[in-house]
């Protein structure tokens, strides 16, 4: 049985990757940090089903705490380490840049240096990001220059190069997945897609009147997180360590996302949205991301299974369910809102 450690197991991707690896027969060890409120909602079903037979195990550790990482790596002796832990919110990174660099950049360095010392044959996956491309115009691929526009983007560029450095200098199996935006019903509520679907559901439930957003003109390449965790695993199963762009090739604006979600309810989004809200505007923006993942398709055989339209519907339906409203009921309620 292969053993995998996942940092960031309580996050969106950590939860989908845990499910994926368990289904592949792995023993999964998730790293979580202490929180003053329970934050294991995304993985509680795994703890309840698999913890007793030690298929799914949780450990307290923090990417800023070297000894906690060392202890777990020593104890588990993993075959694969997926470094998904990060302060992942770009907007917040402008306000907490120092800790972002500590967690996202030094965190990667800490893990890699411990692996080099005590578990050098363990394969390492680094959760790199399309934010690293920043101001480089689309389409972006593995040869596109990094021009990060935020502390988050900078932190991920440092972690990307740290991963390559350990691969080249220490001959470790250390790979980067450069993932474009990927969303799901488990996406954090303060990312724009989930903020829109959750608040659209609240509007239908009669609990909200308006959605306050920032810049609606930026464009993203949005995919489904479940498809993307499969790519993470495929990257580590390849016969040599390498870096891969993972994306759908789509390019939609925030307005397009609003249009799609509200049109599923036959509503005009413009009546429910206030744009350019100062607190959601960023000092510097990444205007347009559109990935070219032809390398991953050719070498790994990876392709996304879900489209932009699938994603919008899946997220809206899931959020409506949170308010005990079916899709058909939502459309009936929406008629009365007009
Ligand atoms: P997420 O939902 O925000 O999850 C981030 C995880 O990191 C959470 O489990 C969080 O724990 C953990 N974490 C934060 N600080 C930590 C620390 N000091 N020590 C240990 N763990 C810490 O992010 P995601 O969407 O799943 O993304 C997973 C990874 O992929 C991240 O590295 C992100 O930067 C990267 N990425 C994401 C996307 C995307 O579109 N989703 C695209 C490219 C790259 P708490 O629950 O305690 O906060
Ligand atoms: O913003 C605009 C915002 O926060 C998308 C992370 O997973 O993907 C994610 O980063 C766009 C930006 O994602 C609001 O200004 C407008 O242009 O959903 P987001 P992100 O910044 O693209 C990358 C690949 C990662 O690696 C990151 O970890 O939407 N926007 N109004 C808004 N964004 C937010 N959050 N909230 C708004 O109200």
CSV table of C-alpha atoms and ligand atoms in Angstrom, one decimal:
chain,number,residue,atom,x,y,z
A,1,UNK,CA,0.0,0.0,0.0
A,2,UNK,CA,1.5,3.4,-1.0
A,3,UNK,CA,1.6,6.1,1.6
A,4,UNK,CA,0.9,9.8,0.7
A,5,UNK,CA,1.1,12.9,2.9
A,6,UNK,CA,-1.1,15.8,1.9
A,7,UNK,CA,-0.5,19.2,3.4
A,8,UNK,CA,-3.6,21.4,3.1
A,9,UNK,CA,-5.9,18.4,3.6
A,10,UNK,CA,-8.7,20.6,5.0
A,11,UNK,CA,-8.8,22.7,1.8
A,12,UNK,CA,-10.8,22.2,-1.4
A,13,UNK,CA,-8.1,20.3,-3.3
A,14,UNK,CA,-6.9,18.4,-0.2
A,15,UNK,CA,-10.4,16.9,0.2
A,16,UNK,CA,-10.7,15.8,-3.4
A,17,UNK,CA,-7.2,14.5,-3.6
A,18,UNK,CA,-7.7,12.4,-0.4
A,19,UNK,CA,-10.8,10.8,-1.9
A,20,UNK,CA,-8.9,10.1,-5.2
A,21,UNK,CA,-5.9,8.5,-3.5
A,22,UNK,CA,-8.1,6.4,-1.1
A,23,UNK,CA,-9.9,5.1,-4.2
A,24,UNK,CA,-6.5,4.2,-5.7
A,25,UNK,CA,-5.7,2.2,-2.6
A,26,UNK,CA,-3.3,4.6,-0.8
A,27,UNK,CA,-2.9,5.1,2.9
A,28,UNK,CA,-3.4,8.9,3.2
A,29,UNK,CA,-2.0,11.1,5.9
A,30,UNK,CA,-3.3,14.7,6.0
A,31,UNK,CA,-1.6,17.6,7.7
A,32,UNK,CA,-3.8,20.1,9.4
A,33,UNK,CA,-3.2,23.1,11.7
A,34,UNK,CA,-5.0,23.9,14.8
A,35,UNK,CA,-8.0,26.2,14.4
A,36,UNK,CA,-10.3,27.8,16.9
A,37,UNK,CA,-13.3,26.5,15.2
A,38,UNK,CA,-13.8,23.2,13.5
A,39,UNK,CA,-12.7,23.4,9.9
A,40,UNK,CA,-12.8,19.8,8.8
A,41,UNK,CA,-16.2,19.9,7.1
A,42,UNK,CA,-14.7,18.9,3.7
A,43,UNK,CA,-13.1,15.8,5.1
A,44,UNK,CA,-15.4,14.7,7.9
A,45,UNK,CA,-16.9,12.0,5.7
A,46,UNK,CA,-13.4,10.5,5.2
A,47,UNK,CA,-12.6,10.6,8.9
A,48,UNK,CA,-15.9,8.9,9.7
A,49,UNK,CA,-15.5,6.1,7.1
A,50,UNK,CA,-11.7,5.4,7.1
A,51,UNK,CA,-10.0,6.6,10.2
A,52,UNK,CA,-10.5,3.5,12.2
A,53,UNK,CA,-8.8,1.2,9.7
A,54,UNK,CA,-6.0,3.7,9.3
A,55,UNK,CA,-6.6,4.5,5.6
A,56,UNK,CA,-7.2,8.1,6.3
A,57,UNK,CA,-5.1,9.7,9.1
A,58,UNK,CA,-4.9,13.3,10.4
A,59,UNK,CA,-1.9,14.9,12.0
A,60,UNK,CA,-1.3,18.3,13.4
A,61,UNK,CA,1.5,20.1,11.6
A,62,UNK,CA,2.1,23.6,10.2
A,63,UNK,CA,4.1,24.6,7.2
A,64,UNK,CA,5.8,27.2,9.3
A,65,UNK,CA,6.9,24.7,11.9
A,66,UNK,CA,9.9,22.6,10.8
A,67,UNK,CA,9.9,20.1,13.7
A,68,UNK,CA,6.2,19.2,13.2
A,69,UNK,CA,6.9,18.5,9.5
A,70,UNK,CA,10.0,16.5,10.3
A,71,UNK,CA,8.2,14.4,13.0
A,72,UNK,CA,5.4,13.4,10.6
A,73,UNK,CA,7.7,12.6,7.7
A,74,UNK,CA,9.9,10.5,9.9
A,75,UNK,CA,6.9,8.6,11.3
A,76,UNK,CA,5.0,8.0,8.0
A,77,UNK,CA,7.9,7.5,5.6
A,78,UNK,CA,5.8,8.6,2.6
A,79,UNK,CA,6.1,7.5,-1.0
A,80,UNK,CA,4.5,10.7,-2.2
A,81,UNK,CA,4.1,14.2,-0.6
A,82,UNK,CA,1.5,16.6,-2.1
A,83,UNK,CA,2.3,20.1,-0.9
A,84,UNK,CA,-1.2,21.8,-1.2
A,85,UNK,CA,-1.0,23.8,2.0
A,86,UNK,CA,-1.0,27.6,1.4
A,87,UNK,CA,-2.5,30.9,2.2
A,88,UNK,CA,-4.3,30.7,-1.2
A,89,UNK,CA,-6.3,34.0,-1.3
A,90,UNK,CA,-4.7,36.4,-3.7
A,91,UNK,CA,-6.6,39.5,-2.4
A,92,UNK,CA,-5.7,38.8,1.2
A,93,UNK,CA,-2.0,38.2,0.3
A,94,UNK,CA,-1.7,42.0,-0.3
A,95,UNK,CA,-2.4,42.4,3.5
A,96,UNK,CA,-0.4,39.5,4.9
A,97,UNK,CA,2.5,39.3,2.6
A,98,UNK,CA,5.2,38.2,5.1
A,99,UNK,CA,3.2,35.2,6.4
A,100,UNK,CA,2.3,34.3,2.8
A,101,UNK,CA,5.9,34.1,1.9
A,102,UNK,CA,6.6,32.1,5.1
A,103,UNK,CA,3.9,29.5,4.5
A,104,UNK,CA,3.9,29.3,0.7
A,105,UNK,CA,7.6,29.7,-0.1
A,106,UNK,CA,9.5,28.7,3.0
A,107,UNK,CA,7.0,26.0,3.6
A,108,UNK,CA,7.9,24.3,0.4
A,109,UNK,CA,11.6,24.7,1.2
A,110,UNK,CA,11.1,23.2,4.6
A,111,UNK,CA,9.3,20.1,3.3
A,112,UNK,CA,11.8,19.6,0.5
A,113,UNK,CA,14.8,19.9,2.8
A,114,UNK,CA,13.4,17.4,5.3
A,115,UNK,CA,12.6,15.0,2.4
A,116,UNK,CA,16.2,15.4,1.1
A,117,UNK,CA,17.6,14.5,4.4
A,118,UNK,CA,15.4,11.7,5.6
A,119,UNK,CA,13.2,10.5,2.7
A,120,UNK,CA,15.0,11.3,-0.5
A,121,UNK,CA,13.1,8.8,-2.6
A,122,UNK,CA,9.7,10.3,-1.7
A,123,UNK,CA,8.1,12.0,-4.8
A,124,UNK,CA,7.1,15.6,-4.2
A,125,UNK,CA,4.3,17.6,-5.8
A,126,UNK,CA,4.3,21.4,-5.6
A,127,UNK,CA,0.9,23.2,-6.0
A,128,UNK,CA,2.1,25.9,-8.4
A,129,UNK,CA,-0.3,28.4,-9.8
A,130,UNK,CA,-1.3,30.3,-12.9
A,131,UNK,CA,-1.0,33.4,-10.8
A,132,UNK,CA,2.8,33.1,-11.4
A,133,UNK,CA,2.2,34.2,-15.0
A,134,UNK,CA,0.5,37.4,-13.8
A,135,UNK,CA,0.9,40.1,-16.5
A,136,UNK,CA,2.2,37.7,-19.2
A,137,UNK,CA,-0.5,37.7,-21.9
A,138,UNK,CA,-2.5,34.6,-22.7
A,139,UNK,CA,-2.3,31.8,-23.7
A,140,UNK,CA,0.2,30.7,-21.0
A,141,UNK,CA,2.2,27.5,-21.1
A,142,UNK,CA,5.3,26.0,-19.5
A,143,UNK,CA,7.5,28.4,-21.5
A,144,UNK,CA,5.6,31.6,-20.6
A,145,UNK,CA,7.5,34.1,-18.4
A,146,UNK,CA,6.5,34.6,-14.8
A,147,UNK,CA,5.3,38.1,-14.1
A,148,UNK,CA,3.5,37.8,-10.7
A,149,UNK,CA,1.3,40.7,-9.7
A,150,UNK,CA,0.7,39.9,-6.0
A,151,UNK,CA,2.5,38.6,-2.9
A,152,UNK,CA,0.7,35.3,-3.5
A,153,UNK,CA,2.1,35.1,-7.0
A,154,UNK,CA,5.6,35.9,-5.9
A,155,UNK,CA,5.4,33.3,-3.1
A,156,UNK,CA,4.4,30.6,-5.6
A,157,UNK,CA,7.2,31.6,-8.1
A,158,UNK,CA,9.7,31.1,-5.2
A,159,UNK,CA,8.2,27.7,-4.4
A,160,UNK,CA,8.2,26.8,-8.1
A,161,UNK,CA,12.0,27.5,-8.4
A,162,UNK,CA,12.7,25.9,-5.0
A,163,UNK,CA,11.1,22.7,-6.3
A,164,UNK,CA,13.2,22.8,-9.5
A,165,UNK,CA,16.3,23.5,-7.5
A,166,UNK,CA,15.8,20.4,-5.3
A,167,UNK,CA,15.1,18.4,-8.5
A,168,UNK,CA,18.3,19.5,-10.2
A,169,UNK,CA,20.7,19.9,-7.3
A,170,UNK,CA,19.6,16.8,-5.2
A,171,UNK,CA,18.2,14.6,-8.0
A,172,UNK,CA,14.9,14.4,-6.2
A,173,UNK,CA,11.6,13.5,-7.9
A,174,UNK,CA,10.1,17.0,-7.4
A,175,UNK,CA,7.5,18.3,-9.8
A,176,UNK,CA,5.3,21.3,-10.3
A,177,UNK,CA,1.7,21.3,-11.4
A,178,UNK,CA,0.9,24.8,-12.7
A,179,UNK,CA,-2.8,24.7,-12.1
A,180,UNK,CA,-5.2,27.3,-13.5
A,181,UNK,CA,-8.3,28.3,-11.4
A,182,UNK,CA,-10.3,25.3,-10.4
A,183,UNK,CA,-13.5,25.4,-8.5
A,184,UNK,CA,-16.2,23.2,-7.0
A,185,UNK,CA,-19.0,23.1,-4.5
A,186,UNK,CA,-16.3,22.9,-1.9
A,187,UNK,CA,-14.6,26.1,-3.0
A,188,UNK,CA,-14.0,28.6,-0.2
A,189,UNK,CA,-16.8,31.2,0.1
A,190,UNK,CA,-14.5,34.2,-0.5
A,191,UNK,CA,-13.4,33.1,-4.0
A,192,UNK,CA,-15.4,34.8,-6.7
A,193,UNK,CA,-17.2,31.8,-8.3
A,194,UNK,CA,-18.4,30.3,-5.0
A,195,UNK,CA,-19.3,33.8,-3.7
A,196,UNK,CA,-21.5,34.2,-6.7
A,197,UNK,CA,-23.3,30.8,-6.6
A,198,UNK,CA,-23.7,30.9,-2.8
A,199,UNK,CA,-25.2,34.4,-2.8
A,200,UNK,CA,-27.4,33.6,-5.9
A,201,UNK,CA,-28.8,30.7,-3.8
A,202,UNK,CA,-29.3,33.1,-0.9
A,203,UNK,CA,-31.2,35.5,-3.1
A,204,UNK,CA,-33.5,32.7,-4.2
A,205,UNK,CA,-33.9,31.7,-0.5
A,206,UNK,CA,-35.0,35.3,0.2
A,207,UNK,CA,-31.9,35.9,2.5
A,208,UNK,CA,-29.9,38.3,0.4
A,209,UNK,CA,-30.7,41.1,-2.0
A,210,UNK,CA,-27.3,42.1,-3.6
A,211,UNK,CA,-23.9,40.6,-4.3
A,212,UNK,CA,-21.0,43.0,-3.7
A,213,UNK,CA,-18.1,42.3,-6.0
A,214,UNK,CA,-14.9,44.0,-7.2
A,215,UNK,CA,-13.5,44.0,-10.8
A,216,UNK,CA,-15.9,42.1,-13.2
A,217,UNK,CA,-13.7,42.4,-16.3
A,218,UNK,CA,-10.9,40.1,-15.4
A,219,UNK,CA,-10.8,36.8,-17.2
A,220,UNK,CA,-10.0,33.3,-15.9
A,221,UNK,CA,-9.6,29.7,-17.2
A,222,UNK,CA,-12.0,27.9,-14.8
A,223,UNK,CA,-12.0,24.1,-14.4
A,224,UNK,CA,-13.4,21.6,-11.9
A,225,UNK,CA,-11.2,20.7,-8.9
A,226,UNK,CA,-12.1,17.0,-9.1
A,227,UNK,CA,-10.5,16.8,-12.6
A,228,UNK,CA,-7.4,18.7,-11.4
A,229,UNK,CA,-6.5,16.5,-8.5
A,230,UNK,CA,-6.3,13.6,-10.9
A,231,UNK,CA,-3.6,15.5,-12.8
A,232,UNK,CA,-1.6,16.0,-9.6
A,233,UNK,CA,-1.5,12.2,-9.2
A,234,UNK,CA,-0.6,11.7,-12.9
A,235,UNK,CA,2.3,14.2,-12.6
A,236,UNK,CA,3.8,12.0,-9.8
A,237,UNK,CA,3.3,8.8,-11.7
A,238,UNK,CA,5.2,10.0,-14.8
A,239,UNK,CA,8.6,8.3,-15.2
A,240,UNK,CA,10.5,11.5,-14.6
A,241,UNK,CA,10.0,14.7,-12.6
A,242,UNK,CA,8.7,17.6,-14.7
A,243,UNK,CA,6.5,20.7,-14.7
A,244,UNK,CA,3.0,20.8,-16.3
A,245,UNK,CA,0.3,23.4,-17.0
A,246,UNK,CA,-3.1,22.1,-16.1
A,247,UNK,CA,-6.0,24.0,-17.5
A,248,UNK,CA,-9.2,23.8,-19.7
A,249,UNK,CA,-8.1,26.4,-22.4
A,250,UNK,CA,-11.2,28.4,-21.6
A,251,UNK,CA,-11.2,32.2,-20.9
A,252,UNK,CA,-14.3,33.7,-19.3
A,253,UNK,CA,-14.8,37.0,-17.5
A,254,UNK,CA,-16.5,37.4,-14.1
A,255,UNK,CA,-19.4,38.9,-16.0
A,256,UNK,CA,-19.6,35.7,-18.1
A,257,UNK,CA,-19.7,33.6,-14.9
A,258,UNK,CA,-22.5,35.9,-13.5
A,259,UNK,CA,-24.4,35.7,-16.9
A,260,UNK,CA,-24.2,31.9,-16.9
A,261,UNK,CA,-25.3,31.4,-13.3
A,262,UNK,CA,-28.2,33.9,-13.4
A,263,UNK,CA,-29.4,32.7,-16.8
A,264,UNK,CA,-29.8,29.2,-15.2
A,265,UNK,CA,-32.4,31.0,-13.1
A,266,UNK,CA,-33.7,33.2,-15.9
A,267,UNK,CA,-32.7,36.3,-14.0
A,268,UNK,CA,-30.8,39.4,-15.1
A,269,UNK,CA,-27.6,39.4,-13.0
A,270,UNK,CA,-27.2,43.2,-13.4
A,271,UNK,CA,-30.2,43.7,-11.0
A,272,UNK,CA,-28.4,41.8,-8.2
A,273,UNK,CA,-24.8,42.8,-8.4
A,274,UNK,CA,-22.9,45.9,-7.3
A,275,UNK,CA,-19.5,46.0,-9.0
A,276,UNK,CA,-16.2,47.8,-8.1
A,277,UNK,CA,-16.8,47.6,-4.4
A,278,UNK,CA,-13.5,49.1,-3.0
A,279,UNK,CA,-12.7,46.4,-0.5
A,280,UNK,CA,-12.7,43.7,-3.2
A,281,UNK,CA,-10.6,45.7,-5.7
A,282,UNK,CA,-6.9,44.6,-5.9
A,283,UNK,CA,-3.9,47.0,-6.0
A,284,UNK,CA,-2.6,45.1,-9.1
A,285,UNK,CA,-4.6,42.6,-11.1
A,286,UNK,CA,-4.0,39.6,-13.2
A,287,UNK,CA,-6.1,40.6,-16.2
A,288,UNK,CA,-6.4,37.4,-18.3
A,289,UNK,CA,-5.5,33.8,-17.8
A,290,UNK,CA,-5.9,31.0,-20.4
A,291,UNK,CA,-3.9,27.9,-20.1
A,292,UNK,CA,-2.4,25.8,-22.8
A,293,UNK,CA,-2.2,22.3,-21.3
A,294,UNK,CA,-1.1,20.5,-24.5
A,295,UNK,CA,2.0,19.2,-22.8
A,296,UNK,CA,-0.1,17.5,-20.1
A,297,UNK,CA,-2.4,16.0,-22.7
A,298,UNK,CA,0.5,14.7,-24.9
A,299,UNK,CA,2.7,13.4,-22.1
A,300,UNK,CA,0.3,12.4,-19.3
A,301,UNK,CA,-2.8,11.9,-21.3
A,302,UNK,CA,-4.7,14.3,-19.0
A,303,UNK,CA,-7.7,16.2,-20.2
A,304,UNK,CA,-10.5,17.8,-18.1
A,305,UNK,CA,-13.9,16.0,-18.0
A,306,UNK,CA,-16.0,19.0,-17.0
A,307,UNK,CA,-16.8,22.2,-19.0
A,308,UNK,CA,-17.4,25.8,-17.8
A,309,UNK,CA,-21.2,25.3,-18.1
A,310,UNK,CA,-21.1,22.0,-16.1
A,311,UNK,CA,-19.2,23.8,-13.4
A,312,UNK,CA,-21.6,26.7,-13.1
A,313,UNK,CA,-24.6,24.4,-12.9
A,314,UNK,CA,-22.9,22.0,-10.4
A,315,UNK,CA,-22.0,24.8,-8.0
A,316,UNK,CA,-25.3,26.6,-8.2
A,317,UNK,CA,-27.3,23.3,-7.7
A,318,UNK,CA,-25.1,22.4,-4.7
A,319,UNK,CA,-25.6,25.9,-3.1
A,320,UNK,CA,-29.4,25.8,-3.6
A,321,UNK,CA,-29.4,22.4,-1.8
A,322,UNK,CA,-27.8,24.1,1.2
A,323,UNK,CA,-31.1,26.1,1.5
A,324,UNK,CA,-33.2,22.9,0.8
A,325,UNK,CA,-34.2,24.3,-2.7
A,326,UNK,CA,-34.2,22.1,-5.8
A,327,UNK,CA,-33.2,23.5,-9.2
A,328,UNK,CA,-36.9,23.3,-10.4
A,329,UNK,CA,-38.1,25.0,-7.2
A,330,UNK,CA,-35.5,27.7,-7.7
A,331,UNK,CA,-36.7,28.5,-11.2
A,332,UNK,CA,-40.3,28.8,-9.9
A,333,UNK,CA,-39.2,31.2,-7.1
A,334,UNK,CA,-37.1,33.2,-9.7
A,335,UNK,CA,-40.2,33.8,-11.8
A,336,UNK,CA,-41.9,35.5,-8.8
A,337,UNK,CA,-38.7,37.7,-8.3
A,338,UNK,CA,-39.0,39.2,-11.8
B,1,LIG,P1,-7.6,26.2,0.1
B,1,LIG,O1,-8.9,25.6,0.0
B,1,LIG,O2,-7.4,27.6,0.5
B,1,LIG,O3,-6.8,25.3,1.1
B,1,LIG,C1,-5.5,25.6,1.5
B,1,LIG,C2,-5.1,24.6,2.6
B,1,LIG,O4,-3.8,25.0,3.2
B,1,LIG,C3,-6.0,24.6,3.8
B,1,LIG,O5,-6.1,23.2,4.2
B,1,LIG,C4,-5.3,25.4,4.9
B,1,LIG,O6,-5.7,25.1,6.2
B,1,LIG,C5,-3.9,25.0,4.6
B,1,LIG,N1,-2.9,25.9,5.2
B,1,LIG,C6,-2.9,27.2,5.2
B,1,LIG,N2,-1.9,27.7,5.9
B,1,LIG,C7,-1.2,26.6,6.4
B,1,LIG,C8,-0.1,26.4,7.2
B,1,LIG,N3,0.6,27.5,7.8
B,1,LIG,N4,0.3,25.2,7.5
B,1,LIG,C9,-0.4,24.1,7.0
B,1,LIG,N5,-1.4,24.2,6.2
B,1,LIG,C10,-1.9,25.5,5.9
B,1,LIG,O7,-6.8,26.0,-1.3
B,1,LIG,P2,-7.1,25.0,-2.6
B,1,LIG,O8,-8.0,25.7,-3.5
B,1,LIG,O9,-7.4,23.7,-2.0
B,1,LIG,O10,-5.6,25.0,-3.2
B,1,LIG,C11,-4.7,24.0,-2.9
B,1,LIG,C12,-3.3,24.5,-3.3
B,1,LIG,O11,-3.3,24.7,-4.7
B,1,LIG,C13,-2.9,25.8,-2.6
B,1,LIG,O12,-1.5,25.7,-2.5
B,1,LIG,C14,-3.2,26.8,-3.7
B,1,LIG,O13,-2.3,27.9,-3.5
B,1,LIG,C15,-2.9,26.1,-4.9
B,1,LIG,N6,-3.6,26.5,-6.1
B,1,LIG,C16,-5.0,26.5,-6.1
B,1,LIG,C17,-5.7,26.9,-7.3
B,1,LIG,C18,-7.2,26.9,-7.3
B,1,LIG,O14,-7.7,27.5,-8.2
B,1,LIG,N7,-7.9,26.3,-6.3
B,1,LIG,C19,-5.0,27.1,-8.5
B,1,LIG,C20,-3.6,26.9,-8.4
B,1,LIG,C21,-2.9,26.6,-7.3
B,1,LIG,P3,-6.9,25.8,7.0
B,1,LIG,O15,-8.1,25.0,6.6
B,1,LIG,O16,-6.5,25.6,8.4
B,1,LIG,O17,-6.9,27.2,6.5
B,2,LIG,O1,-10.5,36.0,-8.0
B,2,LIG,C1,-12.1,39.1,-9.2
B,2,LIG,C2,-10.7,39.1,-8.7
B,2,LIG,O2,-10.2,35.2,-5.7
B,2,LIG,C3,-10.8,35.9,-9.4
B,2,LIG,C4,-6.8,31.1,-6.1
B,2,LIG,O3,-7.3,29.8,-6.0
B,2,LIG,O4,-6.8,31.0,-8.5
B,2,LIG,C5,-7.4,31.7,-7.4
B,2,LIG,O5,-7.0,33.1,-7.4
B,2,LIG,C6,-11.0,37.2,-10.1
B,2,LIG,C7,-9.9,38.3,-9.6
B,2,LIG,O6,-9.3,33.9,-7.6
B,2,LIG,C8,-14.4,39.6,-6.5
B,2,LIG,O7,-10.2,40.5,-8.6
B,2,LIG,C9,-14.1,40.4,-8.5
B,2,LIG,O8,-9.6,39.0,-10.8
B,2,LIG,O9,-11.7,33.9,-7.2
B,2,LIG,P1,-10.5,34.7,-7.1
B,2,LIG,P2,-7.8,34.2,-8.1
B,2,LIG,O10,-7.4,35.5,-7.6
B,2,LIG,O11,-7.8,34.1,-9.6
B,2,LIG,C10,-5.4,31.0,-8.6
B,2,LIG,C11,-5.0,30.2,-9.8
B,2,LIG,C12,-4.8,30.6,-7.3
B,2,LIG,O12,-3.7,30.0,-7.4
B,2,LIG,C13,-5.3,31.1,-6.1
B,2,LIG,O13,-4.9,30.3,-5.0
B,2,LIG,O14,-12.2,37.7,-9.6
B,2,LIG,N1,-13.1,39.4,-8.3
B,2,LIG,N2,-14.9,40.5,-7.4
B,2,LIG,C14,-13.3,39.0,-7.0
B,2,LIG,N3,-12.5,38.0,-6.3
B,2,LIG,C15,-12.9,37.7,-5.1
B,2,LIG,N4,-12.3,36.8,-4.4
B,2,LIG,N5,-14.0,38.4,-4.5
B,2,LIG,C16,-14.8,39.3,-5.1
B,2,LIG,O15,-15.7,39.9,-4.6
